[in-house]
Coordinates of C-alpha atoms in Angstrom, one line a residue:
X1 CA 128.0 110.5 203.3
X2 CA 125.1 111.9 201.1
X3 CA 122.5 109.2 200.0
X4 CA 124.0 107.7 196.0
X5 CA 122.0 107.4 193.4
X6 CA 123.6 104.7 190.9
X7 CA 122.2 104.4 187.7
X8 CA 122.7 103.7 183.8
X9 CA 122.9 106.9 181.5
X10 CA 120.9 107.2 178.2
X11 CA 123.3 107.7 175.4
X12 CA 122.6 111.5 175.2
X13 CA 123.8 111.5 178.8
X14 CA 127.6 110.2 177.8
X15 CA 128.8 113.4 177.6
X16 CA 128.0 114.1 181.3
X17 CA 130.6 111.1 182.0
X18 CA 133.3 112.1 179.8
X19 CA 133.3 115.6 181.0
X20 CA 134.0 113.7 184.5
X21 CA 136.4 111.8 183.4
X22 CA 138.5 114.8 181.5
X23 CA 138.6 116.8 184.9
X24 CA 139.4 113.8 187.7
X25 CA 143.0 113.2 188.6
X26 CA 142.4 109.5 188.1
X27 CA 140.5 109.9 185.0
X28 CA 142.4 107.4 182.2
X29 CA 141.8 106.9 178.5
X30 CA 140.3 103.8 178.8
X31 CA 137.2 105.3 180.5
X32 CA 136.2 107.7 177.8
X33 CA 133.5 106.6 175.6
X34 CA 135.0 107.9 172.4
X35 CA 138.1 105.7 172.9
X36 CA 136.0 102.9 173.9
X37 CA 133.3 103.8 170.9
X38 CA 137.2 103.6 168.4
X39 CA 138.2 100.4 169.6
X40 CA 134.7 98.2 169.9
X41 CA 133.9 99.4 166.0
X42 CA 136.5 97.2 164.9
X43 CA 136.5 95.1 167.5
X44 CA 133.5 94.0 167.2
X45 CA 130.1 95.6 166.1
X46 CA 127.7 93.6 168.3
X47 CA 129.3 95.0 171.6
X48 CA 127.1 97.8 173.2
X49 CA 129.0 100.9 175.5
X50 CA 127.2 101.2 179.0
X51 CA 128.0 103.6 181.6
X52 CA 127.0 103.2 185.4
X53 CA 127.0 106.5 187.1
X54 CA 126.9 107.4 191.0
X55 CA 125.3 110.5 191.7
X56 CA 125.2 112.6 195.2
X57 CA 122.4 114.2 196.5
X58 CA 122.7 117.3 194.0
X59 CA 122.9 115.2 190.8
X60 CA 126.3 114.8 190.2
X61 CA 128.7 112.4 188.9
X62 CA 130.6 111.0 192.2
X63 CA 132.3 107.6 190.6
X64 CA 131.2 104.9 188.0
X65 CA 132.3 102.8 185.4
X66 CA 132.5 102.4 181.2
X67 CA 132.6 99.5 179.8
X68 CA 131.6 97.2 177.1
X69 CA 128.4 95.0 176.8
X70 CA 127.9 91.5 174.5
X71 CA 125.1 88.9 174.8
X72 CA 126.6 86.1 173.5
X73 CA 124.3 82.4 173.7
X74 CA 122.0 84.3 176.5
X75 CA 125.1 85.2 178.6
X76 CA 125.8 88.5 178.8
X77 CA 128.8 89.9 179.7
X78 CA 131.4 92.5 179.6
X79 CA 134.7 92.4 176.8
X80 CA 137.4 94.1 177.4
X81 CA 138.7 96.1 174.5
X82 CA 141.2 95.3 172.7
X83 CA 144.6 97.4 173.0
X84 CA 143.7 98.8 176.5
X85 CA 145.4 97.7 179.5
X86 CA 142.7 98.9 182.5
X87 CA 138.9 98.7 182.6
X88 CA 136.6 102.0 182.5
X89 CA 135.9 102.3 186.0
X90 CA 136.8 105.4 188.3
X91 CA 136.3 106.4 192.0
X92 CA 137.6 109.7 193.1
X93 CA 138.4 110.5 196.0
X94 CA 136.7 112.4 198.6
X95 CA 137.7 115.9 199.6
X96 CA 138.4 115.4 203.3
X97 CA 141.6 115.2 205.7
X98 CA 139.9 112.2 207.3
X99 CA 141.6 108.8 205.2
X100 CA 139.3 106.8 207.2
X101 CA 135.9 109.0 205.5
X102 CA 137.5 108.9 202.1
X103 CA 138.1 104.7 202.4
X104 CA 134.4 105.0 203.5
X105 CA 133.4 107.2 200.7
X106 CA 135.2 105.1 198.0
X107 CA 134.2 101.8 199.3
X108 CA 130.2 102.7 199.1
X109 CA 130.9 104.0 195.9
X110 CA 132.6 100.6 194.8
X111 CA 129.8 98.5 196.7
X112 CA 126.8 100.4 194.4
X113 CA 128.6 99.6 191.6
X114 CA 129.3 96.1 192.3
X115 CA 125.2 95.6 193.1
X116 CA 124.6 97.4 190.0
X117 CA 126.8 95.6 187.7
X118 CA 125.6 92.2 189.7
X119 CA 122.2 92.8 189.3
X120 CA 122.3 93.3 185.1
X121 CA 125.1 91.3 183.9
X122 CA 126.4 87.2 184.3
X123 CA 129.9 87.8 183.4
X124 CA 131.7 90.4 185.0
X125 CA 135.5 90.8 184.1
X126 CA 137.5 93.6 185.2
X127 CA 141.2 95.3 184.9
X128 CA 141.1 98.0 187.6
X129 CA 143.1 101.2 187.5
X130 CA 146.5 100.8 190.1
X131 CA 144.6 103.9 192.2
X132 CA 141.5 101.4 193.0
X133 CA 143.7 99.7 195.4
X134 CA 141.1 98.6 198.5
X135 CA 139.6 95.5 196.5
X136 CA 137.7 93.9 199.8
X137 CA 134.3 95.1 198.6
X138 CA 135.2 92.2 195.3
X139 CA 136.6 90.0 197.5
X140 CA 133.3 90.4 200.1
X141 CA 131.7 89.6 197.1
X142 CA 133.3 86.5 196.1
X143 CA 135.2 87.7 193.2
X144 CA 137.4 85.6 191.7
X145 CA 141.3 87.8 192.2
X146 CA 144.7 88.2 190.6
X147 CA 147.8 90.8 190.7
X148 CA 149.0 92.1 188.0
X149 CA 152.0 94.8 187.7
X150 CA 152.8 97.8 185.8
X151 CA 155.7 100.5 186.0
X152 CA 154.3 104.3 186.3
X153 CA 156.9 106.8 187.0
X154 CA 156.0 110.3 188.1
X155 CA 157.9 113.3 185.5
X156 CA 158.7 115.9 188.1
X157 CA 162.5 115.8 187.4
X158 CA 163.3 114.8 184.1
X159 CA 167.2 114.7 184.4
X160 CA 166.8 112.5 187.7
X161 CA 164.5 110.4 185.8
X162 CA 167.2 109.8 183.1
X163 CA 170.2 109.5 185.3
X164 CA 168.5 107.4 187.0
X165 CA 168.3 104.6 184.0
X166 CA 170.5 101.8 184.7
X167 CA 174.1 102.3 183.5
X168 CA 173.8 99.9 180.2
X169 CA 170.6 102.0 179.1
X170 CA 172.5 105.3 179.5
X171 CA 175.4 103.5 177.0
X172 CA 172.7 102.3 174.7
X173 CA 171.2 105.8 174.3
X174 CA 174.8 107.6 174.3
X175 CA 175.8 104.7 171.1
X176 CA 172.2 105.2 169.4
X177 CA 173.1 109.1 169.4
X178 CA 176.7 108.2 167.7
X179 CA 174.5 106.8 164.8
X180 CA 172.8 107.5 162.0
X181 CA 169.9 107.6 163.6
X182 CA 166.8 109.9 163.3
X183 CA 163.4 110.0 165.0
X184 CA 160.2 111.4 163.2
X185 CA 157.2 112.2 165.5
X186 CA 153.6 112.5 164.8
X187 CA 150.6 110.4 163.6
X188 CA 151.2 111.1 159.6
X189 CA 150.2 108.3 157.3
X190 CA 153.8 107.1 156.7
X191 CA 154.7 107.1 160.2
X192 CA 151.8 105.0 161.2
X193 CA 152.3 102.7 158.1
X194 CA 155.8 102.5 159.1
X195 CA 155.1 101.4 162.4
X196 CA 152.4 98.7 161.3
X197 CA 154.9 96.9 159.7
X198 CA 157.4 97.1 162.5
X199 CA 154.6 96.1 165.0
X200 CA 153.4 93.2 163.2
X201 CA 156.6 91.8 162.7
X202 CA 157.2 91.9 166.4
X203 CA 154.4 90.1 167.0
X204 CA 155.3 88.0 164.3
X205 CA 158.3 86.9 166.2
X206 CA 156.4 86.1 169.5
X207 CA 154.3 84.0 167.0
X208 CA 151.1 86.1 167.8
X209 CA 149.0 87.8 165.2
X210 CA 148.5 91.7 165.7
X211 CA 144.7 91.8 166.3
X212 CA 143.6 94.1 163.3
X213 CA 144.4 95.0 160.1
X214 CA 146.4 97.3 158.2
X215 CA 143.2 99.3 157.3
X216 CA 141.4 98.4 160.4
X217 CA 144.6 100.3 162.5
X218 CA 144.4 102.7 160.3
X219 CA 140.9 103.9 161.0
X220 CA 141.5 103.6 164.7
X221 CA 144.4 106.2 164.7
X222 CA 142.6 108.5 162.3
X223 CA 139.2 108.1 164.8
X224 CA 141.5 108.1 167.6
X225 CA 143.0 111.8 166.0
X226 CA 139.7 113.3 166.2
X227 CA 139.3 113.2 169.8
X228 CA 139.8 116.4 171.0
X229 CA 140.6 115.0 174.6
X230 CA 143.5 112.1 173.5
X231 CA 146.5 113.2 171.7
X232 CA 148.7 110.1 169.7
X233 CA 152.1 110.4 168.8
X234 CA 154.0 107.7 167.0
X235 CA 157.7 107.8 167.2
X236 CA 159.7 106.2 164.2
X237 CA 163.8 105.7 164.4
X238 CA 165.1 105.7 160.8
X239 CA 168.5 104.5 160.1
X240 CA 169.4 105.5 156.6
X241 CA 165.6 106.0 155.8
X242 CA 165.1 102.5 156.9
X243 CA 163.0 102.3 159.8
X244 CA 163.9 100.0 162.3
X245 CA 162.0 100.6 165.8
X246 CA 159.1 102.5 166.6
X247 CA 156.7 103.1 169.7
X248 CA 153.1 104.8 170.0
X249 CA 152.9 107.2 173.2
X250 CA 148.7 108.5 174.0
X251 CA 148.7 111.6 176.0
X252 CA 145.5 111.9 178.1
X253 CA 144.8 114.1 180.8
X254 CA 148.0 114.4 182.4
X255 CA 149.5 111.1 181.8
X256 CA 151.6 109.2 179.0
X257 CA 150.2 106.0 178.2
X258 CA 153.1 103.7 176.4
X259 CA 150.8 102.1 174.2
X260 CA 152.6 100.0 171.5
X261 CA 156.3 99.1 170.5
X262 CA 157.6 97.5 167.3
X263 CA 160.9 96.7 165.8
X264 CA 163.3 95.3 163.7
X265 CA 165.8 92.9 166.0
X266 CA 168.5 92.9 163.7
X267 CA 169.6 96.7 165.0
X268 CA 168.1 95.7 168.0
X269 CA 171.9 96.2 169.4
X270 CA 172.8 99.6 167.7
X271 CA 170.6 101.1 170.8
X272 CA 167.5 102.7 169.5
X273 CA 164.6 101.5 171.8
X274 CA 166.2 103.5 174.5
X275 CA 166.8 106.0 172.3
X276 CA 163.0 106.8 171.3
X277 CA 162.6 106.0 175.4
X278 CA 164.8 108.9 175.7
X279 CA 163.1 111.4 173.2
X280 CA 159.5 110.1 174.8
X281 CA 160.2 111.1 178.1
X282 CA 161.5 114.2 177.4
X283 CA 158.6 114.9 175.6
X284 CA 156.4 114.0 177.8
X285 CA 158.0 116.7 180.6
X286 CA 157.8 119.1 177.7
X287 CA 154.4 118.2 177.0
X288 CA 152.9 119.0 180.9
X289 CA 152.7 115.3 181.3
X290 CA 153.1 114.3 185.5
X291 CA 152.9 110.5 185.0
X292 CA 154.6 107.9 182.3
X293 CA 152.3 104.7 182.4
X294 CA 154.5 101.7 180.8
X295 CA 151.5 99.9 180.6
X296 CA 152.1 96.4 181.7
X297 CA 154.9 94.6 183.9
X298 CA 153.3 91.1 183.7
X299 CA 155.5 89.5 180.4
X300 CA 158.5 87.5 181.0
X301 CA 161.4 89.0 179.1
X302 CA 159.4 92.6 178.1
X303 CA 158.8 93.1 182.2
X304 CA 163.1 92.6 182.5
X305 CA 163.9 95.7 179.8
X306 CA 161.1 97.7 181.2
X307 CA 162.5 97.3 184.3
X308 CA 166.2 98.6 183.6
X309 CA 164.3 102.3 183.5
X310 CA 164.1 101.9 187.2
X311 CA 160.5 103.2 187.1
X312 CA 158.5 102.2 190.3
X313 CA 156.4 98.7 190.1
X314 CA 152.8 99.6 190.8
X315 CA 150.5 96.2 191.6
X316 CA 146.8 96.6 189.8
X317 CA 144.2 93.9 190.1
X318 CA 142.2 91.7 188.0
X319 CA 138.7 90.9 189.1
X320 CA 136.3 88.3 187.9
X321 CA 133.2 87.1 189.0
X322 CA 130.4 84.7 186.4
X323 CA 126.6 84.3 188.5
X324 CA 124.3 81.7 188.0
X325 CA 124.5 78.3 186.8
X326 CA 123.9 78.4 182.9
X327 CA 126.6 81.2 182.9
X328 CA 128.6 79.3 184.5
X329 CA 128.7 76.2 182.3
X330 CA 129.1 78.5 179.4
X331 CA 132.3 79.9 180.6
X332 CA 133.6 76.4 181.3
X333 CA 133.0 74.8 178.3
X334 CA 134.2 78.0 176.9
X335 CA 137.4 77.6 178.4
X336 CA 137.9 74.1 178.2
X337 CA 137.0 73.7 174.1
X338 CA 138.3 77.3 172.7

């Protein structure tokens, strides 16, 4: 394998790695710097975007990672942003018929990312992607390790896809269709103020509190809406101009992220979550989408509906690793008093 060259870009350079991340087949959302730029400005202003880049021999981009930087009592570490499910990190793979020289090729380009990140940082905290599925150079490295689960289901045939939902679902979308029921799409100001409400009164009911504001949601979908490479829909179900459950799809390279879900329970029963399900998928297919992401597996109760879809369960790991001993206190006595 050519010699890597793994470094930090400059900020004028952040382009360079976007432009990657548009045209790899694993290239996700949560690696673009814009969508990481939207979420850390109300998130919080003190966090700093970093990119580490791999470069071949001829200067370009071969692998790397995004991701967010805070200094916080002389620790620094990396914060994951909020609303995003994976970490900014990507490893394509190498164009070869040989598995055992593209496990090579990925692995060296994991291992020069690990040093990197190791050598700058005292708190390193990731969510990989589901493809970054050969975790020994973390575990080599005494990273701390955890499964977590997601559902992704490939949208090559659409009517398979649906006939494949389990019996009740199909009911529950055939009663929904017997309604009153109509679903607006788009990213409109009444859609998305709609869909606030429902959301925070979701979490509401799980007695969590939705982690931004009203305005502060607000001016992520209209930054969000500028971004020439990410496309947001919001889909609202409206029984007698009421609306009652609503879910927000991103669309990013070739794959639909299901990003957030709110609703009303009381009509709950009358079938409209699978409804919008129903109308989201097929839009996807319409849309040239090849993957549905359901984003998460890993909550008691959410992972059992999200299950009767009968979408395939895709493992994805969690990696954490704190060095040195100051550090190290921190994040204990971080844990143990907050």
């Amino acid at each position: 394998m050519p010699k890597i060259t793994t470094r930090y870009l400059e900020e004028t350079e952040f382009n360079l790695w976007d432009s990657f991340v548009e045209t790899q087949k694993y290239g996700n959302i949560y690696q673009h710097t814009t969508w990481l730029n939207t979420i850390f400005k109300q998130q919080n202003g003190n966090i700093k975007i970093k990119i580490i880049a791999c470069f071949d021999k001829e200067d370009r981009i071969i692998g790397g990672i995004a991701f967010g930087l805070q200094k916080k009592f002389g620790v620094k570490l990396i914060v994951h942003p909020f609303l995003s499910q994976f970490s900014g990190i990507l490893i394509p793979d190498r164009n070869t018929q040989y598995a055992s020289k593209n496990l090579k090729y990925r692995k060296e380009i994991l291992e020069s990312i690990i040093e990197k990140l190791e050598e700058d940082l005292d708190v390193i905290d990731l969510n990989l992607p589901p493809e970054i599925n050969d975790i020994r150079p973390f575990t080599w490295n005494r990273f701390s390790t955890d499964v977590k689960y997601t559902f992704i289901q490939k949208l090559d045939h659409p009517e398979e896809i649906l006939n494949n939902f389990e019996p009740a679902i199909r009911r529950q979308i055939k009663k929904a269709q017997k309604e009153d029921i109509s679903i607006n799409t788009g990213a409109g100001h009444k859609l998305v103020n709609d869909f606030y409400q429902l959301l925070t009164m979701s979490y509401k009911r799980q007695k969590h509190q939705f982690k931004f504001t009203l305005e502060e949601f607000f001016s992520i979908i209209e930054s969000v809406k500028k971004i020439k490479s990410i496309h947001v829909s919001f889909y609202l179900a409206y029984l007698s101009e009421k609306p009652v459950a609503g879910q927000a799809i991103l669309f990013f390279n070739n794959t639909a992220y299901y990003w957030l879900a709110g609703g009303n329970p009381e009509y709950f029963n009358t079938g409209v979550n699978q409804y919008i399900m129903y109308k989201i998928i097929e839009d996807s297919f319409s849309n040239g989408m090849k993957w549905f992401d359901f984003i998460g597996a890993n909550t008691p109760g959410v992972e059992n509906y999200k299950a009767t879809y009968n979408f395939p369960l895709v493992p994805y790991y969690k990696v954490k690793k704190t060095l040195g001993l100051y550090p190290n206190l921190m994040m204990f006595l971080k844990n143990k008093f907050l």
